[in-house]
Coordinates of C-alpha atoms and ligand atoms in Angstrom, one line a residue:
M25 CA -7.4 -6.9 27.0
S26 CA -6.1 -7.5 23.5
A27 CA -4.1 -4.6 22.1
L28 CA -4.7 -5.9 18.6
F29 CA -8.5 -5.5 19.1
T30 CA -8.3 -2.1 20.6
P31 CA -9.6 0.6 18.2
L32 CA -7.1 3.0 16.7
A33 CA -8.1 6.7 16.3
L34 CA -6.5 8.6 13.4
R35 CA -7.8 12.2 13.2
S36 CA -11.6 11.8 13.7
L37 CA -11.7 8.3 12.3
T38 CA -11.8 5.3 14.6
V39 CA -10.6 2.1 13.1
P40 CA -12.2 -0.8 15.0
N41 CA -9.1 -2.9 15.4
R42 CA -5.5 -3.2 14.2
V43 CA -5.9 -6.2 11.9
W44 CA -5.6 -4.5 8.5
M45 CA -5.7 -6.0 5.1
A46 CA -2.6 -5.1 3.1
P47 CA -3.0 -3.8 -0.5
M48 CA -2.6 -6.7 -2.9
C49 CA -2.9 -6.5 -6.7
T50 CA -5.2 -9.1 -8.2
Y51 CA -4.7 -8.3 -11.9
S52 CA -8.4 -8.8 -12.4
A53 CA -9.8 -5.8 -14.3
A54 CA -10.4 -5.6 -18.0
A55 CA -7.2 -4.8 -19.9
Q56 CA -8.8 -2.3 -22.3
G57 CA -12.0 -0.7 -23.4
P58 CA -14.5 1.1 -21.3
E59 CA -14.1 -1.4 -18.4
A60 CA -10.4 -0.9 -18.1
G61 CA -9.4 -0.3 -14.5
V62 CA -13.0 -0.8 -13.3
P63 CA -13.4 -3.0 -10.2
T64 CA -15.4 -6.2 -11.0
D65 CA -17.4 -8.6 -8.9
F66 CA -14.1 -10.4 -8.1
H67 CA -12.7 -7.2 -6.5
L68 CA -16.0 -6.7 -4.6
T69 CA -15.8 -10.3 -3.2
H70 CA -12.1 -10.2 -2.5
L71 CA -12.3 -7.0 -0.4
A72 CA -15.8 -7.4 1.2
S73 CA -15.0 -10.9 2.3
R74 CA -12.1 -9.7 4.4
A75 CA -14.3 -7.0 5.9
A76 CA -16.9 -9.6 6.7
G77 CA -14.0 -11.6 8.2
G78 CA -13.4 -8.9 10.8
A79 CA -10.4 -6.9 9.5
G80 CA -10.5 -3.3 10.9
L81 CA -9.4 -1.7 7.7
V82 CA -9.5 -3.1 4.2
M83 CA -7.1 -1.6 1.7
A84 CA -7.9 -1.9 -2.0
E85 CA -4.9 -2.8 -4.1
A86 CA -2.5 -0.5 -5.9
T87 CA -4.8 1.6 -8.0
A88 CA -3.3 3.5 -10.9
V89 CA -3.8 7.3 -11.1
R90 CA -3.5 7.1 -14.9
A91 CA -3.6 4.3 -17.4
E92 CA 0.2 4.2 -18.0
G93 CA 0.7 3.8 -14.2
R94 CA -0.8 0.3 -14.1
I95 CA 1.8 -2.4 -13.4
S96 CA -0.2 -4.7 -15.6
P97 CA -3.0 -4.0 -18.1
Q98 CA -5.4 -5.7 -15.7
D99 CA -4.7 -3.3 -12.8
L100 CA -7.4 -1.2 -11.2
G101 CA -7.5 2.5 -12.0
L102 CA -9.2 5.6 -10.7
W103 CA -8.9 8.2 -13.5
N104 CA -12.5 8.1 -14.8
S105 CA -16.1 8.2 -13.5
A106 CA -16.9 4.5 -14.5
Q107 CA -14.1 3.4 -12.2
Q108 CA -15.3 5.7 -9.5
A109 CA -18.9 4.4 -9.7
A110 CA -17.7 0.8 -9.4
F111 CA -15.4 1.6 -6.5
A112 CA -18.4 3.3 -4.7
R113 CA -20.0 -0.2 -4.5
V114 CA -16.8 -1.7 -3.2
A115 CA -16.3 1.0 -0.5
A116 CA -20.0 0.7 0.6
A117 CA -19.7 -3.1 0.9
I118 CA -16.5 -2.9 3.0
E119 CA -18.2 -0.3 5.3
S120 CA -21.4 -2.4 5.6
Y121 CA -19.4 -5.0 7.5
G122 CA -18.0 -2.5 9.9
A123 CA -14.5 -2.1 8.4
V124 CA -12.9 1.1 7.2
P125 CA -12.6 1.3 3.3
A126 CA -9.1 2.4 2.3
I127 CA -7.4 2.6 -1.1
Q128 CA -3.8 2.7 -2.3
L129 CA -3.1 5.1 -5.1
A130 CA -0.1 4.2 -7.3
H131 CA 1.9 4.7 -10.4
A132 CA 4.2 1.8 -11.3
G133 CA 6.7 3.9 -13.2
R134 CA 9.3 1.7 -15.1
K135 CA 7.7 -1.5 -13.7
A136 CA 4.4 -0.7 -15.6
S137 CA 3.1 -2.6 -18.6
N138 CA 4.1 -5.9 -17.2
R139 CA 2.5 -9.3 -17.6
R140 CA 0.3 -10.5 -14.7
P141 CA 2.2 -13.1 -12.7
W142 CA 0.4 -16.1 -14.0
D143 CA 1.1 -15.1 -17.6
G144 CA 4.9 -15.5 -17.1
P145 CA 7.6 -12.8 -16.7
G146 CA 8.3 -9.8 -18.9
A147 CA 6.7 -6.7 -20.4
V148 CA 3.5 -6.7 -22.5
P149 CA 4.5 -5.6 -26.0
E150 CA 2.7 -2.6 -27.4
E151 CA 1.0 -4.7 -30.1
E152 CA -0.6 -6.8 -27.3
G153 CA -1.9 -3.7 -25.4
G154 CA 1.3 -2.7 -23.6
W155 CA 2.7 0.8 -23.5
A156 CA 6.0 2.8 -23.2
T157 CA 6.8 3.4 -19.5
V158 CA 8.2 6.4 -17.7
S159 CA 10.6 6.9 -14.8
T160 CA 13.2 9.2 -13.3
G161 CA 15.5 8.5 -16.3
D162 CA 15.9 5.9 -19.0
T163 CA 17.5 3.1 -16.8
A164 CA 15.4 -0.1 -17.2
F165 CA 14.1 -2.2 -14.3
P166 CA 16.0 -5.5 -14.8
G167 CA 14.2 -7.6 -17.4
L168 CA 11.9 -4.8 -18.6
P169 CA 12.2 -2.3 -21.5
A170 CA 13.9 1.1 -20.9
P171 CA 11.5 3.8 -19.7
R172 CA 11.5 7.4 -20.9
A173 CA 12.5 10.1 -18.4
L174 CA 9.7 12.3 -17.2
T175 CA 9.9 16.0 -18.0
V176 CA 9.2 18.5 -15.2
D177 CA 5.9 19.3 -16.9
R178 CA 4.9 15.6 -16.8
I179 CA 6.0 15.4 -13.1
E180 CA 3.7 18.3 -12.3
Q181 CA 0.9 16.7 -14.2
L182 CA 1.3 13.5 -12.2
V183 CA 1.0 15.4 -9.0
G184 CA -2.4 16.6 -10.2
D185 CA -3.3 13.0 -11.3
F186 CA -2.7 11.7 -7.7
A187 CA -4.8 14.5 -6.3
A188 CA -7.6 13.9 -8.9
A189 CA -7.6 10.2 -8.1
A190 CA -7.8 11.0 -4.3
E191 CA -10.8 13.2 -5.0
R192 CA -12.5 10.4 -6.8
A193 CA -11.6 8.0 -4.0
L194 CA -13.3 10.3 -1.5
A195 CA -16.3 10.7 -3.7
A196 CA -16.5 6.9 -4.0
G197 CA -16.7 6.6 -0.2
F198 CA -13.2 5.7 0.9
R199 CA -12.2 7.0 4.3
V200 CA -8.4 6.4 4.1
V201 CA -6.1 7.0 1.2
E202 CA -2.6 5.6 1.0
V203 CA 0.1 6.9 -1.3
H204 CA 2.2 4.1 -2.7
G205 CA 5.9 5.1 -2.2
A206 CA 7.4 1.6 -2.0
H207 CA 8.5 -1.4 -4.1
G208 CA 10.2 0.3 -7.0
Y209 CA 7.0 2.0 -8.1
L210 CA 7.4 5.5 -9.5
L211 CA 7.6 7.5 -6.3
N212 CA 10.0 4.9 -4.7
T213 CA 12.3 5.2 -7.7
F214 CA 12.5 9.0 -7.1
L215 CA 13.3 8.4 -3.4
S216 CA 16.1 5.9 -3.8
P217 CA 19.6 6.9 -4.8
A218 CA 19.8 3.5 -6.5
G219 CA 16.8 4.3 -8.7
N220 CA 16.9 8.0 -9.3
D221 CA 19.3 9.0 -12.1
R222 CA 18.2 12.6 -12.6
T223 CA 20.5 15.5 -12.4
D224 CA 17.9 18.3 -12.1
S225 CA 16.1 19.5 -8.9
Y226 CA 14.3 16.1 -8.7
G227 CA 17.5 14.0 -8.4
G228 CA 20.8 13.9 -6.6
S229 CA 20.5 15.2 -3.0
F230 CA 18.2 13.7 -0.4
E231 CA 16.0 16.8 -0.5
N232 CA 15.8 16.7 -4.3
R233 CA 14.9 13.0 -4.4
L234 CA 12.0 13.7 -2.0
R235 CA 10.7 16.6 -4.0
F236 CA 8.2 14.8 -6.2
P237 CA 6.9 12.3 -3.6
L238 CA 6.4 15.1 -1.1
A239 CA 4.6 17.2 -3.7
V240 CA 2.2 14.3 -4.3
V241 CA 1.6 14.0 -0.5
E242 CA 0.9 17.7 -0.2
A243 CA -1.5 17.6 -3.2
V244 CA -3.4 14.5 -1.8
R245 CA -3.5 16.0 1.7
A246 CA -5.0 19.2 0.2
V247 CA -8.0 17.4 -1.3
W248 CA -8.4 14.9 1.5
P249 CA -10.6 16.1 4.4
E250 CA -9.0 17.4 7.5
D251 CA -10.7 14.9 9.7
L252 CA -9.7 11.8 7.7
P253 CA -6.2 10.1 7.5
V254 CA -3.7 10.0 4.8
L255 CA -1.2 7.1 4.8
F256 CA 2.1 6.6 3.0
R257 CA 3.7 3.2 2.2
T258 CA 7.5 3.2 1.9
S259 CA 10.2 0.7 1.4
A260 CA 12.2 1.2 4.6
T261 CA 15.3 -0.2 2.9
D262 CA 16.0 -1.6 -0.6
W263 CA 18.5 -4.0 1.0
L264 CA 21.5 -2.6 -0.9
T265 CA 23.4 -1.0 1.9
E266 CA 23.1 -4.2 3.9
N267 CA 24.6 -6.2 1.0
P268 CA 28.4 -6.3 1.2
D269 CA 28.5 -7.6 -2.4
D270 CA 26.6 -4.6 -3.9
P271 CA 28.5 -1.4 -4.2
R272 CA 25.4 0.7 -5.0
E273 CA 24.2 3.3 -2.5
G274 CA 20.8 2.3 -1.4
W275 CA 17.9 3.7 0.6
T276 CA 18.3 2.9 4.4
G277 CA 16.3 2.7 7.6
E278 CA 17.9 6.1 8.5
D279 CA 16.6 7.7 5.3
T280 CA 13.2 6.3 6.3
V281 CA 13.3 8.1 9.6
R282 CA 14.2 11.3 7.8
L283 CA 11.4 10.8 5.3
A284 CA 8.9 10.0 8.1
K285 CA 9.6 13.4 9.7
E286 CA 8.9 15.2 6.3
L287 CA 5.7 13.2 5.8
Q288 CA 4.6 14.0 9.4
A289 CA 5.2 17.7 8.8
R290 CA 2.8 17.4 5.8
G291 CA 0.0 15.8 7.6
V292 CA 0.6 12.1 6.9
D293 CA -1.0 10.2 9.7
L294 CA 0.6 6.8 9.6
L295 CA 3.6 5.2 7.8
D296 CA 3.0 1.8 6.4
V297 CA 6.5 0.3 6.6
S298 CA 7.4 -2.3 4.0
T299 CA 10.8 -3.0 2.3
G300 CA 11.8 -3.4 -1.3
G301 CA 14.5 -5.2 -3.3
V302 CA 15.6 -8.7 -2.4
A303 CA 16.5 -9.2 1.2
A304 CA 18.0 -12.6 0.5
K305 CA 20.7 -11.1 -1.7
A306 CA 21.9 -9.2 1.4
R307 CA 21.7 -12.5 3.3
I308 CA 18.9 -11.2 5.5
P309 CA 16.7 -14.1 6.6
V310 CA 13.2 -13.6 5.5
A311 CA 11.7 -14.8 8.7
P312 CA 8.4 -13.9 10.5
G313 CA 8.3 -10.2 11.3
Y314 CA 11.6 -9.4 9.6
Q315 CA 10.5 -6.0 8.5
V316 CA 9.0 -5.0 11.9
P317 CA 12.2 -3.4 13.3
F318 CA 11.9 -0.7 10.6
A319 CA 8.4 0.3 11.7
E320 CA 9.6 0.1 15.3
R321 CA 12.5 2.5 14.7
V322 CA 10.3 5.1 12.9
R323 CA 7.8 5.0 15.7
A324 CA 10.5 5.3 18.4
E325 CA 12.5 8.1 16.7
T326 CA 9.7 10.2 15.4
G327 CA 6.5 9.4 17.3
M328 CA 4.8 8.8 14.0
P329 CA 2.2 6.0 14.1
T330 CA 3.3 3.0 12.0
G331 CA 2.0 -0.1 10.4
A332 CA 4.1 -3.3 10.3
V333 CA 3.9 -5.7 7.5
G334 CA 5.5 -8.9 6.3
L335 CA 5.1 -12.6 7.3
I336 CA 2.7 -11.8 10.1
T337 CA 0.5 -14.9 10.3
E338 CA -0.2 -15.7 14.0
P339 CA -2.5 -13.9 16.4
V340 CA 0.0 -13.9 19.2
Q341 CA 2.7 -12.6 16.9
A342 CA 0.4 -9.7 15.8
E343 CA -0.7 -9.1 19.4
E344 CA 3.0 -8.8 20.5
I345 CA 3.9 -6.3 17.8
V346 CA 1.1 -4.0 18.8
A347 CA 1.1 -4.6 22.6
S348 CA 4.8 -3.9 22.8
G349 CA 4.5 -0.7 20.9
R350 CA 6.6 -1.8 18.0
A351 CA 3.8 -0.6 15.6
D352 CA 0.3 0.8 15.9
T353 CA -1.2 -1.7 13.6
V354 CA -0.3 -4.7 11.5
L355 CA -1.2 -5.2 7.8
L356 CA -1.7 -8.8 6.7
G357 CA -1.3 -9.9 3.1
R358 CA -1.0 -13.5 2.2
Q359 CA -2.4 -14.8 5.5
L360 CA -5.7 -13.0 4.7
L361 CA -5.6 -14.6 1.3
R362 CA -5.4 -18.0 2.9
E363 CA -7.8 -17.2 5.7
P364 CA -10.2 -14.4 5.0
Y365 CA -11.8 -14.8 8.5
W366 CA -8.4 -14.7 10.3
A367 CA -9.5 -11.7 12.4
H368 CA -12.4 -13.7 14.0
R369 CA -10.1 -16.5 14.9
A370 CA -7.5 -14.1 16.3
A371 CA -10.2 -12.3 18.4
A372 CA -11.3 -15.6 19.8
E373 CA -7.8 -16.7 20.6
L374 CA -6.9 -13.3 22.2
G375 CA -10.0 -13.1 24.3
A376 CA -11.6 -10.3 22.3
E377 CA -15.1 -10.2 20.9
P378 CA -15.2 -11.3 17.2
R379 CA -17.1 -8.7 15.0
W380 CA -19.2 -11.2 13.2
P381 CA -21.7 -10.0 10.6
V382 CA -25.1 -9.9 12.3
Q383 CA -26.3 -12.7 9.9
Y384 CA -23.7 -15.1 11.5
G385 CA -23.1 -13.7 14.9
Y386 CA -26.4 -14.7 16.5
A387 CA -25.9 -18.2 15.2
V388 CA -22.2 -18.9 16.0
T389 CA -21.9 -17.0 19.3
P390 CA -23.1 -18.8 22.4
R391 CA -26.4 -17.2 23.5
R392 CA -26.2 -15.0 26.6
R393 CA -29.1 -15.1 29.0
Ligands
FNR2 C1 1.4 -7.6 -2.7 N1 2.0 -6.5 -2.1 C2 1.6 -5.2 -2.5 N2 2.0 -4.1 -1.9 C3 1.6 -2.9 -2.3 O1 2.0 -1.9 -1.7 N3 0.6 -2.8 -3.2 C4 0.1 -3.8 -3.9 O2 -0.8 -3.7 -4.7 C5 0.6 -5.1 -3.6 N4 0.2 -6.2 -4.3 C6 0.5 -7.5 -3.8 C7 -0.1 -8.6 -4.3 C8 0.2 -9.9 -3.8 C9 -0.5 -11.1 -4.4 C10 1.0 -10.0 -2.7 C11 1.2 -11.4 -2.0 C12 1.6 -8.9 -2.1 C13 2.7 -6.6 -0.9 C14 1.8 -6.8 0.3 O3 1.0 -5.6 0.6 C15 2.6 -7.1 1.6 O4 3.4 -6.0 2.0 C16 3.4 -8.4 1.5 O5 2.7 -9.4 0.9 C17 4.0 -8.9 2.8 O6 3.0 -9.2 3.7 P1 2.6 -10.7 3.9 O7 2.0 -11.2 2.6 O8 3.8 -11.5 4.3 O9 1.5 -10.6 5.0

């Protein structure tokens, strides 16, 4: 029996399989006006097609909890009721195909107000609809303008913004919420000693650096129903400590294990284990499954369920990760862009029953007599 196609129970939710769609920004919302941050027909198609393609859980891309948290002006957002209403249609479509609708809530911090990738690198100037960014301090992300340091009042307001967006996500019909704590986004900048340049109670020691991300998790957990799961995505390493040429102190796999225990204690149900920074600079070969050992370590040392992500493209590879207990689920990004119906192919190759939409299943599955 395929481990990949065995359901996964998280609280009282059962996810039908362990092929999950990773959150992926599509930079496809209106940049300004009443439609800013509102999902469009593109988002509906993008997400619903992977649900029709058999993914067990489909995660909507990094969705900003307030306008200034968008990585690009074209990001999705969930700070008003027009966005919530459009997301309700997306969540219902995902669910109609038998997948679990999930959403990642985010604030891009000092990486915000950036051009979308196909418009070239760099920040969007204020006269073109860009905005001043915020972060732990005023150190710029390479290639971007310097942010302003968040005051404690603004940090507390942001905790409330995450909770308000989670309430809207729930009302829109999402069953899983993920807090984005990875990839140099705002919460990740607080976590990493290489990003956090504060000297108050939100910077310095490990405990201080975790204070804001954990406050967000507590606030989201408090509004999310007891019977539904909350996930957290982290960068398990920023590849600095592994880099002999970089003297900076980075965030490490060991820190991730410590963070996982704190998240577990606050009711986070699964750690989605990514990495940040540039692995190649630390001479780490970016090979299939190169991030999986971090998910494996968290699971082994804490017992916390984990999701593995990164260059997972083959059914047997995904099956091995789950069957060997290295992670509880896999999240596929680019392979699901290439091949939206990957899960049906994987099910067939692994001897499981593909979850075809009823409109297709009767036609493509050999008739049983
Ligand atoms: C991403 N990734 C990403 N991660 C995240 O946490 N939130 C996001 O919104 C995005 N956006 C995004 C857009 C695009 C186009 C890509 C390719 C990636 C990272 C993604 O979730 C995943 O972790 C990586 O792509 C690695 O997995 P794959 O693509 O090797 O399966």
